[in-house]
Amino acid sequence: MSEYGAVLESGAVRFERLLPGPIERVWSYITESDKRGRWLASGPFDLRVGGRAELLFKHSEITDEAPPAAYREVHENGVRATGAITRCEPPRIIAFTWGGSSEAESEVEFALSPKGDKVLLVVTHRKLPSNAEMTSVSGGWHMHLGLLEDLLSGSPRRGFWSRHAKLEAEYAQRYAGLPEPGGAA
């Protein structure tokens, strides 16, 4: 299993992580605001189809490293995103729309399945409008899922900003030459 995201189709990436279980524990780190805020973004989820998903990305709560200038606002003040739950099957699947107008919304799905005392987490992010967005999202998921893995395994939290630019460059190289989603050149 690779830490790197895999392109599924145009505008879609998938990540897999084998995490310490049980499944209910991993589910809680995805759906509960206080736990999710330690590795991704806090905010309430109304756990039903059609329910609201709120995310407050405040990177000062997930890393002690100072951010590069381009991310200072996210780090210090936070950025809010909202969406709607499109699928909810506790404790195995939650999916929701992510940001933008209805035409520009992408969709994220977290799927959990037990594997002995571990849990396979599969994160799929679809309907990304461009390769640039797919590159940015891939670097972000790679970093955030690493933080989740650290939390669940009790390991020291890995650096975020110190690895972020390198990962974005790696994903840009991996995705170079892919056709733009929707057939744009």
PDB file of C-alpha atoms in Angstrom:
ATOM      1  CA  MET A   1       0.000   0.000   0.000  1.00  0.00           C
ATOM      2  CA  SER A   2       1.439   3.355  -1.045  1.00  0.00           C
ATOM      3  CA  GLU A   3       1.032   6.562   0.970  1.00  0.00           C
ATOM      4  CA  TYR A   4       0.589   8.380  -2.328  1.00  0.00           C
ATOM      5  CA  GLY A   5      -2.781   9.069  -3.845  1.00  0.00           C
ATOM      6  CA  ALA A   6      -3.777   7.247  -7.004  1.00  0.00           C
ATOM      7  CA  VAL A   7      -5.683   8.841  -9.855  1.00  0.00           C
ATOM      8  CA  LEU A   8      -8.897   6.888 -10.418  1.00  0.00           C
ATOM      9  CA  GLU A   9     -10.273   8.851 -13.307  1.00  0.00           C
ATOM     10  CA  SER A  10     -10.100  12.409 -14.516  1.00  0.00           C
ATOM     11  CA  GLY A  11     -10.615  14.664 -11.482  1.00  0.00           C
ATOM     12  CA  ALA A  12     -10.576  11.873  -8.882  1.00  0.00           C
ATOM     13  CA  VAL A  13      -7.921  10.680  -6.436  1.00  0.00           C
ATOM     14  CA  ARG A  14      -7.927   7.891  -3.876  1.00  0.00           C
ATOM     15  CA  PHE A  15      -5.847   7.363  -0.734  1.00  0.00           C
ATOM     16  CA  GLU A  16      -5.571   4.256   1.417  1.00  0.00           C
ATOM     17  CA  ARG A  17      -4.271   3.928   4.963  1.00  0.00           C
ATOM     18  CA  LEU A  18      -4.206   0.890   7.250  1.00  0.00           C
ATOM     19  CA  LEU A  19      -4.866   2.317  10.713  1.00  0.00           C
ATOM     20  CA  PRO A  20      -5.031   0.950  14.256  1.00  0.00           C
ATOM     21  CA  GLY A  21      -8.629  -0.016  15.075  1.00  0.00           C
ATOM     22  CA  PRO A  22     -11.236  -0.682  16.052  1.00  0.00           C
ATOM     23  CA  ILE A  23     -13.472   0.743  13.344  1.00  0.00           C
ATOM     24  CA  GLU A  24     -15.572   2.776  15.826  1.00  0.00           C
ATOM     25  CA  ARG A  25     -12.435   4.599  16.963  1.00  0.00           C
ATOM     26  CA  VAL A  26     -11.413   5.551  13.421  1.00  0.00           C
ATOM     27  CA  TRP A  27     -15.017   6.581  12.662  1.00  0.00           C
ATOM     28  CA  SER A  28     -14.955   8.931  15.650  1.00  0.00           C
ATOM     29  CA  TYR A  29     -11.798  10.660  14.344  1.00  0.00           C
ATOM     30  CA  ILE A  30     -13.578  11.303  11.045  1.00  0.00           C
ATOM     31  CA  THR A  31     -16.992  12.374  12.320  1.00  0.00           C
ATOM     32  CA  GLU A  32     -16.419  14.062  15.701  1.00  0.00           C
ATOM     33  CA  SER A  33     -15.387  17.718  15.517  1.00  0.00           C
ATOM     34  CA  ASP A  34     -12.895  17.755  18.393  1.00  0.00           C
ATOM     35  CA  LYS A  35     -11.051  14.653  17.155  1.00  0.00           C
ATOM     36  CA  ARG A  36     -11.171  15.613  13.458  1.00  0.00           C
ATOM     37  CA  GLY A  37      -9.874  19.083  14.381  1.00  0.00           C
ATOM     38  CA  ARG A  38      -6.608  17.512  15.565  1.00  0.00           C
ATOM     39  CA  TRP A  39      -5.707  16.191  12.090  1.00  0.00           C
ATOM     40  CA  LEU A  40      -7.910  17.904   9.463  1.00  0.00           C
ATOM     41  CA  ALA A  41     -10.583  20.447  10.392  1.00  0.00           C
ATOM     42  CA  SER A  42     -13.084  20.866  13.207  1.00  0.00           C
ATOM     43  CA  GLY A  43     -16.775  21.545  12.723  1.00  0.00           C
ATOM     44  CA  PRO A  44     -20.072  19.735  13.222  1.00  0.00           C
ATOM     45  CA  PHE A  45     -21.414  17.017  10.932  1.00  0.00           C
ATOM     46  CA  ASP A  46     -25.162  16.346  10.883  1.00  0.00           C
ATOM     47  CA  LEU A  47     -24.810  12.593  10.337  1.00  0.00           C
ATOM     48  CA  ARG A  48     -27.693  11.979   7.931  1.00  0.00           C
ATOM     49  CA  VAL A  49     -28.104  12.227   4.167  1.00  0.00           C
ATOM     50  CA  GLY A  50     -28.829  15.878   3.422  1.00  0.00           C
ATOM     51  CA  GLY A  51     -27.257  16.969   6.726  1.00  0.00           C
ATOM     52  CA  ARG A  52     -24.760  19.796   6.856  1.00  0.00           C
ATOM     53  CA  ALA A  53     -20.999  19.196   7.002  1.00  0.00           C
ATOM     54  CA  GLU A  54     -19.025  22.129   8.371  1.00  0.00           C
ATOM     55  CA  LEU A  55     -15.240  22.271   8.337  1.00  0.00           C
ATOM     56  CA  LEU A  56     -13.034  24.899   9.968  1.00  0.00           C
ATOM     57  CA  PHE A  57      -9.471  24.510   8.766  1.00  0.00           C
ATOM     58  CA  LYS A  58      -7.232  26.102  11.368  1.00  0.00           C
ATOM     59  CA  HIS A  59      -3.762  24.727  10.851  1.00  0.00           C
ATOM     60  CA  SER A  60      -2.388  26.236  14.070  1.00  0.00           C
ATOM     61  CA  GLU A  61      -4.351  23.430  15.786  1.00  0.00           C
ATOM     62  CA  ILE A  62      -2.691  20.617  13.832  1.00  0.00           C
ATOM     63  CA  THR A  63       0.953  21.770  13.707  1.00  0.00           C
ATOM     64  CA  ASP A  64       3.368  23.923  15.650  1.00  0.00           C
ATOM     65  CA  GLU A  65       5.368  24.773  12.519  1.00  0.00           C
ATOM     66  CA  ALA A  66       5.108  28.283  11.112  1.00  0.00           C
ATOM     67  CA  PRO A  67       3.359  28.306   7.735  1.00  0.00           C
ATOM     68  CA  PRO A  68       4.646  29.787   4.488  1.00  0.00           C
ATOM     69  CA  ALA A  69       3.185  33.222   3.692  1.00  0.00           C
ATOM     70  CA  ALA A  70       0.614  31.797   1.249  1.00  0.00           C
ATOM     71  CA  TYR A  71      -0.981  29.768   4.046  1.00  0.00           C
ATOM     72  CA  ARG A  72      -0.685  32.198   6.958  1.00  0.00           C
ATOM     73  CA  GLU A  73      -4.433  33.024   6.930  1.00  0.00           C
ATOM     74  CA  VAL A  74      -5.439  29.343   7.102  1.00  0.00           C
ATOM     75  CA  HIS A  75      -2.913  28.738   9.847  1.00  0.00           C
ATOM     76  CA  GLU A  76      -3.838  31.651  12.084  1.00  0.00           C
ATOM     77  CA  ASN A  77      -7.506  32.523  11.472  1.00  0.00           C
ATOM     78  CA  GLY A  78      -8.876  29.467   9.754  1.00  0.00           C
ATOM     79  CA  VAL A  79     -10.924  28.969   6.630  1.00  0.00           C
ATOM     80  CA  ARG A  80     -14.486  27.656   6.715  1.00  0.00           C
ATOM     81  CA  ALA A  81     -16.003  25.242   4.211  1.00  0.00           C
ATOM     82  CA  THR A  82     -19.488  23.746   4.152  1.00  0.00           C
ATOM     83  CA  GLY A  83     -21.115  20.918   2.312  1.00  0.00           C
ATOM     84  CA  ALA A  84     -23.927  18.404   2.493  1.00  0.00           C
ATOM     85  CA  ILE A  85     -23.765  14.779   3.582  1.00  0.00           C
ATOM     86  CA  THR A  86     -24.491  12.609   0.535  1.00  0.00           C
ATOM     87  CA  ARG A  87     -24.037   9.198   2.155  1.00  0.00           C
ATOM     88  CA  CYS A  88     -23.915   8.115   5.792  1.00  0.00           C
ATOM     89  CA  GLU A  89     -23.647   4.486   6.895  1.00  0.00           C
ATOM     90  CA  PRO A  90     -22.061   4.489  10.388  1.00  0.00           C
ATOM     91  CA  PRO A  91     -19.418   3.316  11.084  1.00  0.00           C
ATOM     92  CA  ARG A  92     -18.386   2.429   7.542  1.00  0.00           C
ATOM     93  CA  ILE A  93     -19.074   5.248   5.054  1.00  0.00           C
ATOM     94  CA  ILE A  94     -19.529   8.970   5.115  1.00  0.00           C
ATOM     95  CA  ALA A  95     -19.473  11.162   2.012  1.00  0.00           C
ATOM     96  CA  PHE A  96     -20.121  14.861   1.596  1.00  0.00           C
ATOM     97  CA  THR A  97     -19.835  17.684  -0.888  1.00  0.00           C
ATOM     98  CA  TRP A  98     -16.878  19.988  -0.500  1.00  0.00           C
ATOM     99  CA  GLY A  99     -16.909  23.743  -1.095  1.00  0.00           C
ATOM    100  CA  GLY A 100     -17.850  25.982  -3.956  1.00  0.00           C
ATOM    101  CA  SER A 101     -21.053  26.456  -5.872  1.00  0.00           C
ATOM    102  CA  SER A 102     -23.073  23.392  -6.820  1.00  0.00           C
ATOM    103  CA  GLU A 103     -21.340  23.388 -10.218  1.00  0.00           C
ATOM    104  CA  ALA A 104     -17.856  23.489  -8.655  1.00  0.00           C
ATOM    105  CA  GLU A 105     -18.436  21.192  -5.673  1.00  0.00           C
ATOM    106  CA  SER A 106     -16.266  18.173  -5.303  1.00  0.00           C
ATOM    107  CA  GLU A 107     -17.169  15.150  -3.175  1.00  0.00           C
ATOM    108  CA  VAL A 108     -15.168  13.333  -0.506  1.00  0.00           C
ATOM    109  CA  GLU A 109     -15.917   9.817   0.692  1.00  0.00           C
ATOM    110  CA  PHE A 110     -14.394   8.066   3.701  1.00  0.00           C
ATOM    111  CA  ALA A 111     -14.888   4.286   3.601  1.00  0.00           C
ATOM    112  CA  LEU A 112     -13.804   2.082   6.507  1.00  0.00           C
ATOM    113  CA  SER A 113     -13.457  -1.683   6.605  1.00  0.00           C
ATOM    114  CA  PRO A 114     -12.036  -3.859   9.391  1.00  0.00           C
ATOM    115  CA  LYS A 115      -8.860  -5.814   8.626  1.00  0.00           C
ATOM    116  CA  GLY A 116      -8.162  -7.858  11.767  1.00  0.00           C
ATOM    117  CA  ASP A 117      -7.248  -5.400  14.514  1.00  0.00           C
ATOM    118  CA  LYS A 118      -6.642  -2.704  11.896  1.00  0.00           C
ATOM    119  CA  VAL A 119      -8.985  -0.607   9.767  1.00  0.00           C
ATOM    120  CA  LEU A 120      -8.557   0.107   6.077  1.00  0.00           C
ATOM    121  CA  LEU A 121      -9.461   3.741   5.427  1.00  0.00           C
ATOM    122  CA  VAL A 122     -10.086   4.661   1.799  1.00  0.00           C
ATOM    123  CA  VAL A 123     -10.518   8.361   1.046  1.00  0.00           C
ATOM    124  CA  THR A 124     -11.792   9.210  -2.418  1.00  0.00           C
ATOM    125  CA  HIS A 125     -12.040  12.819  -3.594  1.00  0.00           C
ATOM    126  CA  ARG A 126     -13.987  13.217  -6.865  1.00  0.00           C
ATOM    127  CA  LYS A 127     -15.156  15.975  -9.199  1.00  0.00           C
ATOM    128  CA  LEU A 128     -11.973  18.016  -8.869  1.00  0.00           C
ATOM    129  CA  PRO A 129     -12.191  20.687 -11.574  1.00  0.00           C
ATOM    130  CA  SER A 130      -8.529  20.844 -12.678  1.00  0.00           C
ATOM    131  CA  ASN A 131      -5.184  19.120 -12.401  1.00  0.00           C
ATOM    132  CA  ALA A 132      -3.943  22.058 -10.314  1.00  0.00           C
ATOM    133  CA  GLU A 133      -6.758  21.447  -7.827  1.00  0.00           C
ATOM    134  CA  MET A 134      -6.097  17.698  -7.896  1.00  0.00           C
ATOM    135  CA  THR A 135      -2.408  18.381  -7.132  1.00  0.00           C
ATOM    136  CA  SER A 136      -3.249  20.687  -4.225  1.00  0.00           C
ATOM    137  CA  VAL A 137      -5.868  18.328  -2.785  1.00  0.00           C
ATOM    138  CA  SER A 138      -3.520  15.338  -3.099  1.00  0.00           C
ATOM    139  CA  GLY A 139      -0.702  17.051  -1.210  1.00  0.00           C
ATOM    140  CA  GLY A 140      -3.183  18.115   1.463  1.00  0.00           C
ATOM    141  CA  TRP A 141      -4.776  14.670   1.905  1.00  0.00           C
ATOM    142  CA  HIS A 142      -1.347  13.048   2.011  1.00  0.00           C
ATOM    143  CA  MET A 143      -0.284  15.347   4.862  1.00  0.00           C
ATOM    144  CA  HIS A 144      -3.569  15.267   6.797  1.00  0.00           C
ATOM    145  CA  LEU A 145      -3.887  11.473   6.613  1.00  0.00           C
ATOM    146  CA  GLY A 146      -0.326  11.209   7.915  1.00  0.00           C
ATOM    147  CA  LEU A 147      -1.375  13.275  10.941  1.00  0.00           C
ATOM    148  CA  LEU A 148      -4.379  10.975  11.484  1.00  0.00           C
ATOM    149  CA  GLU A 149      -2.099   7.966  11.323  1.00  0.00           C
ATOM    150  CA  ASP A 150       0.218   9.565  13.921  1.00  0.00           C
ATOM    151  CA  LEU A 151      -2.698  10.310  16.273  1.00  0.00           C
ATOM    152  CA  LEU A 152      -4.176   6.816  16.066  1.00  0.00           C
ATOM    153  CA  SER A 153      -0.844   5.049  16.476  1.00  0.00           C
ATOM    154  CA  GLY A 154       0.379   7.306  19.299  1.00  0.00           C
ATOM    155  CA  SER A 155       3.403   8.428  17.278  1.00  0.00           C
ATOM    156  CA  PRO A 156       4.899  11.910  17.475  1.00  0.00           C
ATOM    157  CA  ARG A 157       3.103  14.248  15.072  1.00  0.00           C
ATOM    158  CA  ARG A 158       5.050  14.582  11.832  1.00  0.00           C
ATOM    159  CA  GLY A 159       5.874  17.982  10.423  1.00  0.00           C
ATOM    160  CA  PHE A 160       3.245  19.571   8.220  1.00  0.00           C
ATOM    161  CA  TRP A 161       4.583  22.690   6.523  1.00  0.00           C
ATOM    162  CA  SER A 162       8.135  21.333   6.324  1.00  0.00           C
ATOM    163  CA  ARG A 163       6.874  18.559   4.010  1.00  0.00           C
ATOM    164  CA  HIS A 164       3.934  20.267   2.303  1.00  0.00           C
ATOM    165  CA  ALA A 165       5.738  22.072  -0.573  1.00  0.00           C
ATOM    166  CA  LYS A 166       7.808  18.988  -1.396  1.00  0.00           C
ATOM    167  CA  LEU A 167       4.700  16.813  -1.588  1.00  0.00           C
ATOM    168  CA  GLU A 168       2.838  19.289  -3.801  1.00  0.00           C
ATOM    169  CA  ALA A 169       5.844  19.308  -6.166  1.00  0.00           C
ATOM    170  CA  GLU A 170       5.880  15.497  -6.198  1.00  0.00           C
ATOM    171  CA  TYR A 171       2.170  15.346  -7.024  1.00  0.00           C
ATOM    172  CA  ALA A 172       2.581  17.977  -9.752  1.00  0.00           C
ATOM    173  CA  GLN A 173       5.242  15.767 -11.315  1.00  0.00           C
ATOM    174  CA  ARG A 174       3.103  12.625 -10.931  1.00  0.00           C
ATOM    175  CA  TYR A 175       0.118  14.333 -12.576  1.00  0.00           C
ATOM    176  CA  ALA A 176       2.085  16.064 -15.361  1.00  0.00           C
ATOM    177  CA  GLY A 177       0.673  15.084 -18.713  1.00  0.00           C
ATOM    178  CA  LEU A 178      -2.734  13.994 -17.414  1.00  0.00           C
ATOM    179  CA  PRO A 179      -5.642  15.418 -19.410  1.00  0.00           C
ATOM    180  CA  GLU A 180      -7.558  18.145 -17.625  1.00  0.00           C
ATOM    181  CA  PRO A 181     -10.848  16.991 -16.070  1.00  0.00           C
ATOM    182  CA  GLY A 182     -13.771  17.563 -18.411  1.00  0.00           C
ATOM    183  CA  GLY A 183     -11.543  17.442 -21.473  1.00  0.00           C
ATOM    184  CA  ALA A 184     -10.096  20.972 -21.116  1.00  0.00           C
ATOM    185  CA  ALA A 185      -6.624  21.394 -22.568  1.00  0.00           C
TER     186      ALA A 185
END
